[in-house]
XYZ file of C-alpha atoms in Angstrom:
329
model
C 0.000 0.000 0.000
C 1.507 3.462 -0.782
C 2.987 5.963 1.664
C 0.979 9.245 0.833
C 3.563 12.296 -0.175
C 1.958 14.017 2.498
C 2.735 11.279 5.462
C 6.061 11.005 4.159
C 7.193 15.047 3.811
C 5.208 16.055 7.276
C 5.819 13.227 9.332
C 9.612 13.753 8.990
C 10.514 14.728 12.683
C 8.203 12.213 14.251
C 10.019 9.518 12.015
C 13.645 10.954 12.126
C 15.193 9.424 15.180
C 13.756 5.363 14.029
C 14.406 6.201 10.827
C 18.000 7.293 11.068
C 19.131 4.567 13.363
C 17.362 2.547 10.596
C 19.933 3.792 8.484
C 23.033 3.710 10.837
C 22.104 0.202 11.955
C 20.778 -2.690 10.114
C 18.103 -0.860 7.470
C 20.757 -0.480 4.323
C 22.239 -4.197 5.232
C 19.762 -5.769 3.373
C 18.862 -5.085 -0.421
C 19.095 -7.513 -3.428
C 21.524 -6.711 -6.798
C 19.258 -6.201 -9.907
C 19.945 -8.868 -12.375
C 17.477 -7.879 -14.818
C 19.026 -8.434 -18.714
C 19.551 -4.867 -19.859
C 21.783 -2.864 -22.309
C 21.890 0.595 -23.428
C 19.536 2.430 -25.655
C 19.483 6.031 -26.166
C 21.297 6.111 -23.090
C 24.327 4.400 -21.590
C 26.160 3.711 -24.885
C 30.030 2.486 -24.271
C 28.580 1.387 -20.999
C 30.452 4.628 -19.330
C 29.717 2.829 -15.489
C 31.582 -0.300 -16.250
C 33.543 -1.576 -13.112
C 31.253 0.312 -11.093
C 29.062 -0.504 -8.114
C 26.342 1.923 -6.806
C 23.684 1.408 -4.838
C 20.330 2.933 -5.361
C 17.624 3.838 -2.527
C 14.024 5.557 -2.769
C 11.626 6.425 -0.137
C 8.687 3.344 0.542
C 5.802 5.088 -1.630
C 5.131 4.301 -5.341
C 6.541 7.320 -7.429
C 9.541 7.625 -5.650
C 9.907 3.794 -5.887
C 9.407 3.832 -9.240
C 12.167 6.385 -9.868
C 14.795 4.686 -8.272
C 14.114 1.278 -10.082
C 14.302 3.832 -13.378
C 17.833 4.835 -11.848
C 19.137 1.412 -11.199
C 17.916 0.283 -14.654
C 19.765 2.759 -16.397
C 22.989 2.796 -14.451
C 22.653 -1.387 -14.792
C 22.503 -0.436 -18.401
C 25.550 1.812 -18.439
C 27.789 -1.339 -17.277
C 27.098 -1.138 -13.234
C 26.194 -3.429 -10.677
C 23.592 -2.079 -8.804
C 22.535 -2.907 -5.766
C 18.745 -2.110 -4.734
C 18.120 -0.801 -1.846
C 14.591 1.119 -2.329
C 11.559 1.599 -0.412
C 12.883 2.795 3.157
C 10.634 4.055 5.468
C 10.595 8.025 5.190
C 12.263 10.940 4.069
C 15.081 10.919 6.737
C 16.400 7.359 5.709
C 16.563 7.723 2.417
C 18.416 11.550 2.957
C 20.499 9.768 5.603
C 21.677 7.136 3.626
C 22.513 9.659 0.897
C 24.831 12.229 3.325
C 26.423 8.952 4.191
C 27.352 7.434 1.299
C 25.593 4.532 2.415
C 23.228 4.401 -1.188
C 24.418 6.846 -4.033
C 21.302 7.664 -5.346
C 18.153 8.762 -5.260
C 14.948 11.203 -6.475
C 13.891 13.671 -3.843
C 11.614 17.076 -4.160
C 12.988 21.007 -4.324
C 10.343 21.532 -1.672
C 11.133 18.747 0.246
C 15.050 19.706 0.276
C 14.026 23.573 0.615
C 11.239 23.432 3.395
C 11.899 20.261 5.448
C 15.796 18.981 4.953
C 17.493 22.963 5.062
C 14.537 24.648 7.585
C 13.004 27.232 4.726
C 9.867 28.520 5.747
C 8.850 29.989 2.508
C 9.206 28.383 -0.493
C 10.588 30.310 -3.337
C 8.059 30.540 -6.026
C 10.324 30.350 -9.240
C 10.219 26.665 -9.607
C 14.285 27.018 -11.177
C 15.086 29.531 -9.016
C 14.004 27.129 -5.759
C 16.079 24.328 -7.304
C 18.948 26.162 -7.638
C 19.085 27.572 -4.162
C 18.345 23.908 -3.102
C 21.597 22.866 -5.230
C 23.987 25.234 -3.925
C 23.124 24.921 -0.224
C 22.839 21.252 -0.016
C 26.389 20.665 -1.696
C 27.373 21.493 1.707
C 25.755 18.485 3.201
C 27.877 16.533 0.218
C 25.103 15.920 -2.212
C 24.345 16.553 -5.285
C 21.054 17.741 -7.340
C 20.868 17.361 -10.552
C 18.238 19.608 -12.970
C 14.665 18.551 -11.700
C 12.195 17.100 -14.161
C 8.930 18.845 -14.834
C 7.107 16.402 -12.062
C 5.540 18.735 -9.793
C 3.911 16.730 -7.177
C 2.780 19.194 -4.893
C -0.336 19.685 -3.127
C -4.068 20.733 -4.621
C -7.505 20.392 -4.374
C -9.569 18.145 -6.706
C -13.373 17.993 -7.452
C -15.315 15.321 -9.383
C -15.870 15.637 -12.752
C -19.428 15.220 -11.981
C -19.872 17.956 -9.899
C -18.227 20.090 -11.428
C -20.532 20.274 -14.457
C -22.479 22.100 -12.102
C -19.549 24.704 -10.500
C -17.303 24.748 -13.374
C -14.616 25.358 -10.425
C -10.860 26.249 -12.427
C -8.647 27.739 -9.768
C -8.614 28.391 -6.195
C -9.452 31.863 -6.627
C -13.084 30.273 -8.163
C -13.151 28.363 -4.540
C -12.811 31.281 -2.874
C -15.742 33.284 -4.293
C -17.975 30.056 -4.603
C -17.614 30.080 -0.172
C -18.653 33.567 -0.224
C -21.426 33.038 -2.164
C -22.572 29.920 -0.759
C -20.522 29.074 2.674
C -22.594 25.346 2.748
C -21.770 24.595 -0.885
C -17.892 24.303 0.125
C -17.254 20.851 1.805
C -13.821 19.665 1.530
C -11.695 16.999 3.013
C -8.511 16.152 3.397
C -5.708 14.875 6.009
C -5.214 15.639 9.547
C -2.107 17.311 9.213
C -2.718 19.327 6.115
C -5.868 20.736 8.370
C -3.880 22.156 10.697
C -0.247 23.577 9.383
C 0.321 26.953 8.266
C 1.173 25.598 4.918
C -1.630 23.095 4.443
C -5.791 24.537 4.869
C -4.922 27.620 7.171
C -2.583 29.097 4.522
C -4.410 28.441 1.788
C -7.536 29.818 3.265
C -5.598 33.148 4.381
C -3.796 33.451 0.776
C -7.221 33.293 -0.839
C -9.208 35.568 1.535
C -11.659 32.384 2.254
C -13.174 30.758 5.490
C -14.303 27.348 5.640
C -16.762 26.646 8.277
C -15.258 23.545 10.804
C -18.231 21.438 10.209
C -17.530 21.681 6.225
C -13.918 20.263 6.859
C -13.923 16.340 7.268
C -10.432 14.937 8.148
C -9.463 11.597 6.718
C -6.834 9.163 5.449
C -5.543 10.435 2.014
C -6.451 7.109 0.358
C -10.283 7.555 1.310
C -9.958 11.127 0.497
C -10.194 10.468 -3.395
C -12.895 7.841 -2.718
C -15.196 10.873 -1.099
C -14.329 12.850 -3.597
C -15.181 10.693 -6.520
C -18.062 8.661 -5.659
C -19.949 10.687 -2.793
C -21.360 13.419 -2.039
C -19.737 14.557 1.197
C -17.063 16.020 0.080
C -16.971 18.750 -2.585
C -13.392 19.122 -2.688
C -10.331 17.045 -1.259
C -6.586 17.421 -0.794
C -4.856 15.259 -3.567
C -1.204 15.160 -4.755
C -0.969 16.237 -8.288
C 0.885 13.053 -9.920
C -1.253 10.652 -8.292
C -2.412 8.392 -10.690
C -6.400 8.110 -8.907
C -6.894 11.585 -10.348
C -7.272 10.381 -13.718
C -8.730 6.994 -12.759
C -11.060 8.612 -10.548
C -12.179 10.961 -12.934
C -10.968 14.134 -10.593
C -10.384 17.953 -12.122
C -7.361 19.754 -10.341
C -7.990 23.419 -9.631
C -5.081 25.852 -10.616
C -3.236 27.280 -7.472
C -3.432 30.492 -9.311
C -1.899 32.645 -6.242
C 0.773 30.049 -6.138
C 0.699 29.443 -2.476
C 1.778 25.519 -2.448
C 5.365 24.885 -2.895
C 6.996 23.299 -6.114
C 7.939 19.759 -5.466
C 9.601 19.460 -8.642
C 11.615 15.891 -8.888
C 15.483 15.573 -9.016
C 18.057 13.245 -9.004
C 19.963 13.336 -5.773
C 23.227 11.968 -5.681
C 26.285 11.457 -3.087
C 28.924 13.619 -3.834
C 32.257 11.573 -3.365
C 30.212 8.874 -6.288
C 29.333 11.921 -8.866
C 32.518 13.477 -8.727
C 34.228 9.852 -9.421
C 31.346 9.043 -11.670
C 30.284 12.791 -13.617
C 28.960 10.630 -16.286
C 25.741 10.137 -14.067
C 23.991 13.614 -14.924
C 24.594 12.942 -18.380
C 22.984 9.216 -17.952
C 19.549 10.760 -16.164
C 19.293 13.829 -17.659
C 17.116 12.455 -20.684
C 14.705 10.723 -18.162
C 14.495 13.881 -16.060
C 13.282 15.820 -18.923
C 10.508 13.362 -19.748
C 9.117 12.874 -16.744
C 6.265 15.636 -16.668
C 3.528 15.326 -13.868
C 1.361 14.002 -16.590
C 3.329 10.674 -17.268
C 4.138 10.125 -13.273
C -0.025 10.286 -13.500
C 0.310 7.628 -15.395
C 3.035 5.330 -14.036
C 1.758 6.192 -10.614
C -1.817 4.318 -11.536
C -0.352 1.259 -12.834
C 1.204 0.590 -9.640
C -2.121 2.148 -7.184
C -5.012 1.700 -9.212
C -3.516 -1.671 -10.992
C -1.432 -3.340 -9.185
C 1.453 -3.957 -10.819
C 5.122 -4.264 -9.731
C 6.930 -0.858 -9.657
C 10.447 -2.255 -11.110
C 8.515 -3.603 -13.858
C 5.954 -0.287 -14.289
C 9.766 1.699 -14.591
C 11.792 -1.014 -16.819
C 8.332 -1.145 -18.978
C 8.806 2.539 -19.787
C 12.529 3.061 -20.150
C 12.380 0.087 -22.626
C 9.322 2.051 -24.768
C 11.203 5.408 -24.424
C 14.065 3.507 -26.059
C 16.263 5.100 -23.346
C 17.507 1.025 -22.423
C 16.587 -2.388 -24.181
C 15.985 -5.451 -22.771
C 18.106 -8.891 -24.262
């Protein structure tokens, strides 16, 4: 079952002291090399990582899982062993095991490095601008970001197609008028957390000049969140993630942040620095995936692993092999 974005970027501090000693102690002991039969396509050619072996970790929920099988498949493809150490539990781990050298690669999120690894408050709008400033402070830490991908999976609020017809909602700013118009019209729900911080319902409601009554604000588990959305009528609106792969299955429309209050949680590859600067050849190897994965294709993969079921290393080797970026013997 899939870690929500949300649970996984908010819950950081509760999670950090487990999640660390996971790290430190026996968490990155285990982990299987990928044996899969690959050789390079678009990418990889002369096998640049022969001799090498890197190790490859993710966080435990789908997308992120997903991109790290992508990472291993293409550095198998360059000539590497890789070893596969994905799915830990949290944010911290998978950082952790980054700083330490402990995996050499990852994808993580400009907000996620901006807001919750360096302490930001305020995230900068520019969505280039914030990675940079993520780049050039977290060299410190010794790691590396390379340029993000178009992925944005940030926060936003969703409403059914179906009801829509009737609102013909387009951006928050439409939200905002529709709950002075009609306070009782404006039920939303969404998680616990996100109903509480300053940069979850509060903030939003201040950026947008809006006030949702309490009893219009049900708090749930994200999964059920899309459920209420889709197929009831208690909820007008709910909190989704804007690469999950229910929107689409679910039939959900995504309202425009048009004052831009949520961050950009733009996706990058995140590597240790003592392996890039032996092994430079890296940003050239996942630079070509970076710039094809928009939000609209990790929609996509995402469902095939949440709504279908299938196996993430197999969703990400499917895909690499039919963007001719690897091929499979």
């Amino acid at each position: 079952m899939r870690t929500t974005t949300y649970g996984v970027r908010r819950r950081v501090l509760v999670a950090a002291a487990s999640s660390v000693l996971l790290v430190g102690g026996c968490g990155l002991k285990s982990g299987s090399p990928m044996v899969d039969d690959v050789s390079p396509g678009s990418v990889g050619q002369g096998e640049p990582l022969k001799g090498a072996t890197l190790t490859v970790t993710s966080k435990n929920f789908s997308e992120n899982i997903i991109l790290g099988q992508m990472t291993g498949l293409v550095f198998k493809a360059a000539g590497a062993e890789v070893l596969d150490r994905t799915n830990l539990p949290g944010s911290i781990s998978a950082r952790e095991a980054i700083i330490n050298g402990d995996a050499d690669a990852q994808w993580d999120y400009t907000g996620t490095g901006w807001i919750t690894f360096l302490g930001h408050a305020d995230p900068i709008i520019d969505p280039q601008k914030q990675y940079e400033a993520v780049r050039d402070e977290d060299k410190g830490n010794g790691v590396v970001w390379l340029p993000p991908a178009p992925l944005d999976n940030t926060y936003a609020l969703a409403i059914s197609k179906k009801n829509n017809a009737k609102y013909k909602l387009k951006t928050l700013s439409d939200v905002a008028t529709l709950a002075k118009k009609d306070p009782g019209a404006v039920t939303i729900c969404v998680e616990n957390e996100f109903a509480s911080r300053d940069d979850g319902l509060p903030g939003m409601e201040k950026r947008y000049g809006m006030k949702i009554p309490a009893g219009n604000i049900q708090k749930m588990d994200a999964g059920i969140i899309y459920t209420q959305v889709s197929e009831s009528d208690s909820c007008l609106l709910g909190e989704v993630f804007t690469t999950d792969g229910r929107i689409k299955a679910m039939d959900l429309d995504v309202l425009e942040d048009d004052k831009n209050f949520f961050p950009n949680y733009n996706a990058s590859p995140v590597i240790h620095l003592a392996t890039f600067e032996k092994y430079p050849v890296i940003a050239e190897l996942l630079a070509p995936l970076a710039k094809k994965l928009t939000t609209e294709v990790a929609q996509t993969l995402n469902a095939k692993v949440d709504v279908d079921g299938e196996d993430p290393h197999e969703v990400a080797k499917d895909w690499l092999v039919a963007e001719g970026f690897i091929e499979e013997e």
